[in-house]
């Protein structure tokens, strides 16, 4: 039999602990007949970099617990989350602390968060003439707070895409050259192959017995059907997974949408589709609908149809346009889908033949 093994791990955290004493002098004057849900509060105090105060409910916090005194700890700092432990204690007439309530680890969820207990001590026990807690018409509550702090080492956001972009821009270790019209671009075959299955097939192939460097180092690869600006934007996305703001116009989004389809880059295709769907107008929706149909993007096609049928006036303006008249003959299946969805939305035109004939 194999010997038993023992494993161990350590989880440690930085904490700050401190106490605040809340003394209520003239208890009867302050607390008698205050009412359910009404409270008196301590001054504001700071523990663990956060501001707190104690709420004391002499007639109970709620109707259900009206026979008990309630005590809560309130977080006063704004827009912050805090992990903490708390411990409320009463002090008797011998100045000895009597534990009344302790907490497990809690996490606050926002500003003015409170935690504590509705059943701190029964009112009869507190009011009893023999009670050691309420003496000299004075009550002392001590609250010990332990704040569990996060790591002090702040981790910056990922800068991987920045380094990859610098790698692309510098041309260091580039092992492939593309020529688009009269503009050349240097890139890295491994990066292209990771991001696009089309580039992977083109650059690596199968069973040819050569490395990409062997196959492409000797000559440039000519790229046709795409402009240098679009190919540069495509390469920028390949290295960074982002589009520059200057690439988010409608014309560039259309061209990148087509390029994404060519190189089987699904995320870029949907990103461009999202840009196009946000800028739809009566004038632009038909060409974009045609583009979506051509490149089989269901999400963009559905967005265009929803835009068309979103109001009767808009639908009438679109289907009566010259662009739609050409489109419905070129893409009758999509025109039929527009008709069906308009009927489902109860916004159908008085003459449905406008959709099809």
XYZ file of C-alpha atoms in Angstrom:
357
model
C 0.000 0.000 0.000
C 1.318 3.395 -0.910
C 2.143 5.708 1.966
C -0.368 8.460 2.670
C 0.707 11.883 1.513
C 0.083 15.229 3.121
C -0.305 18.461 1.229
C -0.359 21.965 2.606
C -1.128 25.460 1.431
C -1.191 28.876 3.015
C -3.602 31.708 2.413
C -2.707 34.953 4.167
C -4.111 38.434 4.040
C -3.340 41.880 5.363
C -5.763 43.075 8.045
C -6.314 46.147 10.189
C -8.168 45.900 13.484
C -9.389 48.662 15.786
C -12.223 49.383 18.224
C -14.641 52.228 18.757
C -16.494 52.824 22.034
C -19.957 54.369 21.796
C -21.174 55.741 25.141
C -24.831 56.751 25.514
C -25.168 59.047 28.533
C -28.629 59.999 29.711
C -29.962 56.787 28.241
C -33.596 57.267 29.260
C -33.736 60.766 27.821
C -32.263 59.717 24.487
C -33.835 56.311 24.032
C -37.198 56.082 25.777
C -40.083 55.904 23.319
C -37.908 56.535 20.289
C -39.912 54.064 18.168
C -39.373 50.962 16.066
C -36.827 51.480 13.317
C -35.517 54.693 14.864
C -31.923 54.851 15.953
C -29.276 57.032 17.513
C -25.801 56.884 16.089
C -22.204 57.324 17.112
C -19.815 59.811 15.652
C -18.030 58.830 12.455
C -14.803 56.870 12.957
C -12.153 55.444 10.622
C -10.818 51.886 10.615
C -8.898 50.239 7.794
C -9.093 53.332 5.611
C -12.918 53.340 5.671
C -15.424 55.445 7.622
C -17.976 53.819 9.912
C -20.579 54.608 12.541
C -22.664 52.573 15.001
C -26.473 52.600 14.850
C -28.334 51.744 18.069
C -32.070 50.890 17.908
C -33.455 50.998 21.501
C -37.002 49.954 20.425
C -35.927 47.429 17.786
C -35.065 47.725 14.115
C -38.233 46.011 12.833
C -41.702 45.097 14.034
C -40.734 41.419 14.127
C -37.902 42.039 16.579
C -39.432 44.913 18.575
C -38.690 43.148 21.881
C -34.947 43.332 21.237
C -32.433 46.116 21.077
C -30.666 46.140 17.696
C -27.186 47.338 16.880
C -25.702 47.807 13.409
C -22.380 48.860 11.942
C -22.784 51.239 9.006
C -20.188 51.767 6.272
C -20.106 55.478 5.475
C -17.457 55.502 2.744
C -18.905 55.851 -0.745
C -18.410 53.611 -3.793
C -16.343 50.948 -2.097
C -16.439 47.250 -1.284
C -14.995 46.063 2.006
C -14.358 42.618 3.493
C -14.643 42.760 7.255
C -15.272 41.082 10.593
C -17.077 42.839 13.428
C -17.678 42.171 17.117
C -20.145 44.098 19.309
C -19.683 44.096 23.094
C -21.422 45.653 26.077
C -19.489 46.871 29.090
C -20.897 46.211 32.556
C -20.590 48.226 35.747
C -17.309 46.506 36.554
C -15.948 47.830 33.231
C -15.696 44.291 31.948
C -16.490 43.500 28.332
C -19.314 41.080 27.727
C -19.394 39.603 24.222
C -22.834 39.846 22.687
C -22.482 39.269 18.935
C -19.659 38.360 16.567
C -19.701 38.033 12.777
C -18.244 35.817 10.123
C -16.439 37.419 7.177
C -18.755 39.810 5.328
C -18.383 41.779 2.107
C -20.099 45.134 1.805
C -21.867 45.793 -1.488
C -21.833 49.550 -1.759
C -22.252 52.848 0.075
C -24.273 53.009 3.339
C -24.088 49.240 3.820
C -25.072 48.081 7.299
C -24.440 44.836 9.150
C -25.217 43.711 12.653
C -27.999 42.023 14.586
C -31.696 42.650 15.277
C -31.396 40.599 18.501
C -28.541 42.238 20.349
C -30.103 41.949 23.792
C -33.696 41.593 25.049
C -35.173 44.908 26.176
C -36.382 43.390 29.479
C -32.898 42.153 30.294
C -31.444 45.560 29.610
C -34.147 47.433 31.592
C -34.002 45.059 34.586
C -33.048 46.917 37.755
C -30.354 44.347 38.427
C -28.845 44.698 34.953
C -25.125 45.302 35.044
C -25.117 46.872 31.569
C -27.299 49.949 32.078
C -25.787 51.659 35.074
C -25.793 55.328 36.028
C -28.246 55.902 33.143
C -25.381 55.114 30.804
C -24.791 52.362 28.227
C -21.427 51.573 26.671
C -21.132 49.650 23.392
C -17.789 48.655 21.995
C -17.413 47.652 18.372
C -14.285 45.936 17.144
C -13.819 46.004 13.367
C -11.302 43.982 11.373
C -10.876 45.091 7.765
C -9.398 42.484 5.419
C -7.354 44.355 2.872
C -6.643 43.421 -0.719
C -3.122 43.001 -1.983
C -1.155 46.227 -1.995
C 0.487 45.284 -5.306
C -1.636 46.718 -8.098
C -1.488 44.724 -11.325
C -1.684 46.807 -14.514
C -3.953 45.748 -17.377
C -2.566 43.415 -20.006
C -0.225 45.066 -22.501
C 0.266 41.985 -24.703
C -1.450 43.622 -27.677
C 0.810 46.679 -27.354
C 3.938 44.515 -27.546
C 2.556 42.547 -30.488
C 1.756 45.782 -32.318
C 5.277 47.049 -31.689
C 6.612 43.761 -33.007
C 4.542 44.178 -36.180
C 5.424 47.851 -36.635
C 9.169 47.293 -36.181
C 9.317 44.461 -38.710
C 11.741 42.580 -36.464
C 11.875 38.846 -37.190
C 9.276 39.286 -39.944
C 9.474 36.370 -42.350
C 6.897 37.205 -45.006
C 6.224 40.144 -47.328
C 2.857 41.069 -48.796
C 2.458 43.440 -51.712
C -0.869 45.246 -51.975
C -0.953 47.450 -55.070
C 2.386 49.277 -54.666
C 2.568 49.028 -50.867
C 4.513 46.303 -49.046
C 3.840 44.910 -45.575
C 6.164 42.741 -43.508
C 4.569 40.264 -41.087
C 5.097 37.042 -39.143
C 3.773 33.783 -40.556
C 3.155 32.206 -37.164
C 0.960 35.139 -36.059
C -1.025 35.091 -39.294
C -1.519 31.330 -39.130
C -2.741 31.480 -35.532
C -5.353 34.126 -36.351
C -6.650 32.991 -39.738
C -7.187 29.442 -41.029
C -6.928 30.797 -44.569
C -3.505 32.286 -43.918
C -2.535 29.044 -42.167
C -3.423 26.991 -45.232
C -1.773 29.466 -47.573
C 1.461 29.764 -45.596
C 1.892 26.302 -44.122
C -0.065 24.077 -46.471
C 0.112 20.339 -45.844
C 2.818 17.787 -46.525
C 5.110 20.094 -48.500
C 8.133 19.414 -46.291
C 9.196 23.054 -46.024
C 8.921 25.676 -43.317
C 6.954 28.862 -44.066
C 10.261 30.747 -44.165
C 11.554 28.358 -46.859
C 8.409 28.714 -48.939
C 7.786 32.448 -48.827
C 11.128 34.089 -48.095
C 12.139 34.057 -51.751
C 9.201 36.049 -53.102
C 6.470 38.480 -52.176
C 2.846 37.426 -51.947
C 0.578 39.648 -54.015
C -2.793 40.470 -52.469
C -5.580 41.441 -54.851
C -9.105 42.702 -54.336
C -8.272 44.713 -51.237
C -6.808 48.170 -50.711
C -3.596 48.859 -48.751
C -5.562 50.734 -46.063
C -7.909 47.805 -45.514
C -5.091 45.247 -45.496
C -3.198 47.366 -42.949
C -6.322 47.515 -40.754
C -6.679 43.739 -41.122
C -3.085 43.190 -39.983
C -3.587 45.613 -37.084
C -6.546 43.524 -35.910
C -4.597 40.284 -36.333
C -1.900 41.552 -33.959
C -4.060 43.462 -31.443
C -7.601 42.030 -31.667
C -8.802 45.648 -31.853
C -9.809 48.239 -34.423
C -8.511 51.775 -34.401
C -11.150 54.511 -34.107
C -10.305 55.609 -37.650
C -11.282 52.135 -38.880
C -14.804 52.313 -37.474
C -16.409 54.351 -40.240
C -19.097 52.744 -42.405
C -16.995 52.463 -45.559
C -14.007 50.866 -43.770
C -16.327 48.584 -41.786
C -17.883 47.312 -45.028
C -14.488 46.601 -46.576
C -13.131 44.942 -43.442
C -16.343 42.915 -43.184
C -15.636 41.454 -46.626
C -11.943 40.911 -45.802
C -12.885 39.122 -42.581
C -15.056 36.760 -44.608
C -12.208 36.152 -47.064
C -9.768 35.229 -44.301
C -12.325 33.407 -42.078
C -11.905 35.781 -39.135
C -15.252 35.451 -37.388
C -14.751 37.938 -34.574
C -13.628 40.710 -36.923
C -16.618 39.984 -39.141
C -19.059 40.331 -36.227
C -17.255 43.407 -34.920
C -17.689 45.117 -38.297
C -21.286 43.895 -38.438
C -21.908 45.502 -35.060
C -20.495 48.828 -36.284
C -22.682 48.711 -39.386
C -25.820 47.775 -37.435
C -25.406 50.782 -35.127
C -25.259 53.228 -38.042
C -28.207 52.012 -40.113
C -30.270 54.607 -41.973
C -33.061 54.407 -44.535
C -30.441 55.159 -47.211
C -27.812 52.652 -46.025
C -29.840 49.685 -44.833
C -30.437 48.016 -48.226
C -26.759 47.912 -49.313
C -25.801 46.617 -45.873
C -28.578 44.010 -45.993
C -27.243 42.880 -49.361
C -23.719 42.718 -47.914
C -24.931 40.627 -44.978
C -26.711 38.216 -47.325
C -23.704 37.946 -49.632
C -21.340 37.081 -46.788
C -23.840 34.951 -44.866
C -23.915 37.019 -41.688
C -27.240 36.165 -40.056
C -26.726 38.576 -37.161
C -26.293 41.608 -39.430
C -29.107 40.493 -41.742
C -31.494 40.218 -38.779
C -30.435 43.652 -37.498
C -31.183 45.181 -40.917
C -34.614 43.555 -41.130
C -35.488 44.673 -37.601
C -34.480 48.211 -38.552
C -36.661 48.134 -41.671
C -39.795 46.886 -39.903
C -39.360 48.954 -36.735
C -41.940 51.491 -37.942
C -44.500 51.680 -40.719
C -43.110 54.945 -42.093
C -39.553 53.617 -42.217
C -40.667 50.378 -43.825
C -42.586 52.246 -46.522
C -39.584 54.500 -47.236
C -37.205 51.552 -47.560
C -39.307 49.201 -49.722
C -40.267 51.992 -52.098
C -36.646 53.012 -52.682
C -34.848 52.294 -55.944
C -32.202 50.282 -54.098
C -34.815 47.935 -52.645
C -36.443 47.434 -56.045
C -33.126 46.111 -57.367
C -32.407 44.129 -54.210
C -35.728 42.258 -54.062
C -35.125 40.801 -57.535
C -31.495 39.951 -56.774
C -32.306 38.436 -53.349
C -35.956 37.317 -53.372
C -35.474 34.971 -50.412
C -34.425 37.853 -48.152
C -37.224 40.067 -49.494
C -39.694 37.331 -48.563
C -38.204 37.178 -45.063
C -38.700 40.943 -44.697
C -42.341 40.492 -45.714
C -42.905 37.620 -43.274
C -41.345 39.444 -40.337
C -43.289 42.611 -41.082
C -46.477 40.552 -40.988
C -45.453 39.033 -37.653
C -44.846 42.511 -36.259
C -48.325 43.645 -37.372
C -46.758 46.518 -39.305
C -47.328 45.036 -42.761
C -47.874 47.433 -45.642
C -51.306 47.803 -47.209
C -49.767 46.502 -50.458
C -47.489 43.524 -49.641
C -46.574 43.197 -53.330
C -44.242 46.151 -52.863
C -41.930 43.697 -51.095
C -41.776 41.197 -53.935
C -42.871 42.566 -57.321
